[in-house]
XYZ file of C-alpha atoms in Angstrom:
206
model
C 21.997 198.742 -71.077
C 18.497 200.054 -71.156
C 16.924 198.195 -68.084
C 19.853 199.282 -65.845
C 19.408 202.939 -66.592
C 15.900 202.430 -65.956
C 15.976 200.776 -62.801
C 19.768 199.842 -61.445
C 18.372 199.901 -57.972
C 16.285 196.481 -58.669
C 18.207 193.111 -57.867
C 15.776 191.594 -61.003
C 17.913 194.194 -63.233
C 21.264 192.823 -62.241
C 20.174 189.294 -62.506
C 18.967 189.699 -65.929
C 22.106 191.221 -66.916
C 24.421 188.565 -65.069
C 22.287 185.819 -66.948
C 22.852 187.379 -70.070
C 26.821 187.501 -69.889
C 26.841 184.292 -68.306
C 25.615 182.574 -71.400
C 28.307 184.541 -73.382
C 30.741 182.935 -71.150
C 31.741 186.303 -69.583
C 31.520 185.027 -65.822
C 33.677 187.680 -64.396
C 31.530 190.578 -65.883
C 28.535 188.790 -64.625
C 30.028 188.535 -61.370
C 29.796 191.979 -61.016
C 26.060 192.177 -61.564
C 25.507 189.062 -58.882
C 27.492 191.065 -56.706
C 24.677 194.141 -56.930
C 21.714 192.047 -57.033
C 22.737 190.221 -53.931
C 23.504 193.408 -51.973
C 19.884 194.367 -52.941
C 18.006 190.957 -52.572
C 20.448 188.155 -51.289
C 17.576 185.300 -51.788
C 17.170 186.234 -55.385
C 20.410 186.313 -56.291
C 21.494 183.069 -54.098
C 19.008 181.232 -57.218
C 21.567 182.583 -59.750
C 24.924 180.871 -58.667
C 24.173 177.257 -59.584
C 24.102 178.346 -62.861
C 27.546 180.073 -62.218
C 29.005 176.923 -60.897
C 27.745 175.003 -63.660
C 29.027 177.143 -66.248
C 32.581 176.961 -64.502
C 32.426 180.198 -62.679
C 32.049 179.006 -58.833
C 35.029 181.122 -57.700
C 33.112 184.001 -59.211
C 29.792 183.417 -57.689
C 31.229 182.694 -54.338
C 33.023 186.446 -54.593
C 29.722 187.658 -55.286
C 28.874 186.777 -51.317
C 27.406 189.686 -49.802
C 28.873 191.109 -46.440
C 26.927 191.002 -43.380
C 24.911 188.116 -41.562
C 23.362 186.644 -45.312
C 27.171 185.788 -46.295
C 27.448 182.493 -44.816
C 23.852 181.546 -46.145
C 24.675 182.685 -49.506
C 27.979 180.555 -49.390
C 26.241 177.670 -47.687
C 23.889 177.916 -50.739
C 26.338 177.942 -53.510
C 28.165 174.792 -52.027
C 24.835 172.927 -51.820
C 24.219 173.268 -56.245
C 26.346 170.253 -56.360
C 26.045 166.896 -54.520
C 28.464 166.082 -51.487
C 29.710 163.309 -53.769
C 30.431 164.862 -56.974
C 33.890 165.358 -58.023
C 33.742 169.100 -57.903
C 32.791 169.475 -54.482
C 35.956 169.385 -52.512
C 37.073 172.285 -54.837
C 33.936 174.223 -53.757
C 34.574 173.629 -50.422
C 37.909 175.087 -50.247
C 36.553 178.081 -52.493
C 33.825 178.451 -50.130
C 35.828 178.376 -46.844
C 38.167 180.807 -48.182
C 35.186 183.089 -48.783
C 33.605 182.707 -45.660
C 35.338 180.643 -42.859
C 31.793 180.513 -40.937
C 30.110 178.855 -43.455
C 28.136 175.308 -42.544
C 27.862 173.488 -45.302
C 31.626 173.270 -46.406
C 32.952 172.439 -43.208
C 30.111 169.722 -42.795
C 31.320 168.242 -45.907
C 34.737 168.524 -45.259
C 34.355 166.510 -42.118
C 31.637 163.780 -42.890
C 33.857 162.741 -45.732
C 36.688 160.798 -43.198
C 35.314 161.615 -39.927
C 34.629 157.917 -39.375
C 38.382 157.449 -38.953
C 39.466 160.922 -38.481
C 38.791 162.248 -34.754
C 39.418 166.100 -35.586
C 36.646 165.984 -37.970
C 34.616 163.925 -35.753
C 35.147 167.225 -33.183
C 34.311 169.418 -35.426
C 30.756 167.750 -36.432
C 30.332 167.656 -32.498
C 31.313 171.475 -32.574
C 29.223 172.703 -35.223
C 26.056 170.708 -33.659
C 27.181 172.800 -30.245
C 27.148 176.152 -32.296
C 24.032 175.261 -34.602
C 21.605 174.145 -32.253
C 18.477 174.249 -34.670
C 20.371 173.583 -38.061
C 19.768 170.008 -39.093
C 22.567 169.519 -41.386
C 25.571 168.780 -38.775
C 23.263 166.814 -36.416
C 22.434 164.583 -39.427
C 26.073 164.355 -40.506
C 27.192 163.991 -36.807
C 24.725 161.129 -36.236
C 25.939 159.056 -39.346
C 29.507 159.330 -38.524
C 28.936 158.299 -34.712
C 26.930 155.010 -36.026
C 29.517 154.270 -38.906
C 32.337 154.384 -36.201
C 29.740 152.176 -33.947
C 29.349 154.635 -31.566
C 25.546 154.121 -31.114
C 25.355 155.188 -27.559
C 26.233 158.677 -28.617
C 24.929 158.611 -31.982
C 21.327 158.485 -30.195
C 22.473 160.913 -27.426
C 22.767 163.562 -30.580
C 19.481 162.136 -31.915
C 17.570 163.227 -28.992
C 19.050 166.534 -28.181
C 18.329 167.384 -31.964
C 14.967 166.094 -31.293
C 14.473 169.038 -28.419
C 15.438 171.487 -30.613
C 13.746 170.166 -34.216
C 10.919 167.606 -33.435
C 10.592 167.367 -37.232
C 13.972 165.322 -37.467
C 12.155 162.750 -36.060
C 11.711 160.501 -39.348
C 15.162 161.384 -40.364
C 16.666 160.326 -37.454
C 14.551 157.118 -36.695
C 15.682 155.939 -40.623
C 19.102 156.766 -39.417
C 19.697 154.920 -36.383
C 17.980 151.912 -38.305
C 20.712 151.864 -41.000
C 19.476 154.271 -43.575
C 21.083 157.613 -45.165
C 18.793 160.445 -45.181
C 21.785 162.865 -45.381
C 20.938 164.136 -48.939
C 16.941 164.416 -48.268
C 15.483 167.805 -48.000
C 13.719 168.458 -44.650
C 9.801 169.256 -45.165
C 9.419 172.201 -42.632
C 5.694 170.744 -42.534
C 6.800 167.131 -41.573
C 4.709 166.137 -38.202
C 6.968 164.212 -35.768
C 5.763 160.365 -35.693
C 6.242 157.364 -33.559
C 9.762 156.119 -33.630
C 13.097 154.601 -31.422
C 12.849 157.769 -29.341
C 10.835 158.956 -26.113
C 9.155 162.209 -26.844
C 11.599 165.147 -26.416
C 11.313 167.195 -23.701
C 12.256 170.967 -23.719
C 14.426 172.037 -21.208
C 13.315 174.954 -18.643
C 15.107 178.147 -19.143
């Protein structure tokens, strides 16, 4: 390939080749170039993972996850390519956790599926909120799970803690406590906290 000869160290070159191979059903070969692209520019490579999953090459895409601190984020992004209600999600979650046990999204999805009746999965969501205080995903899932269990007091406590670190979650948590389910919503980083069912959060002293 001429472009590979001219620019072997550009992520875009490997992504272009990966797309071409993928359209021809050669997912294994395409994944080799996806992996190389991920090593060079993980953010750019993550965008192509959804195409791999849609084409039935989810396992190959997950094997392309780079080593290092960006690995979990790459895997989380891959799992997010399908809705948590999609029949393919459970299998994708298993593949994702095999590739990166610390990835957040597959852990949350597996736990929230039956946390209303499974105490072990409820405890997992609690642990994830403690370990990832500034990630909205486990906080929203835990709040929703607690409400499903009618544990309203703890649900409000979780929401208040989340607002301490993520004030922009206020509208989502307000809606959740009032009976909505914003867990599929995309959080707007520019969304300002508004008045709602919570008092203004206090930032703990250091």
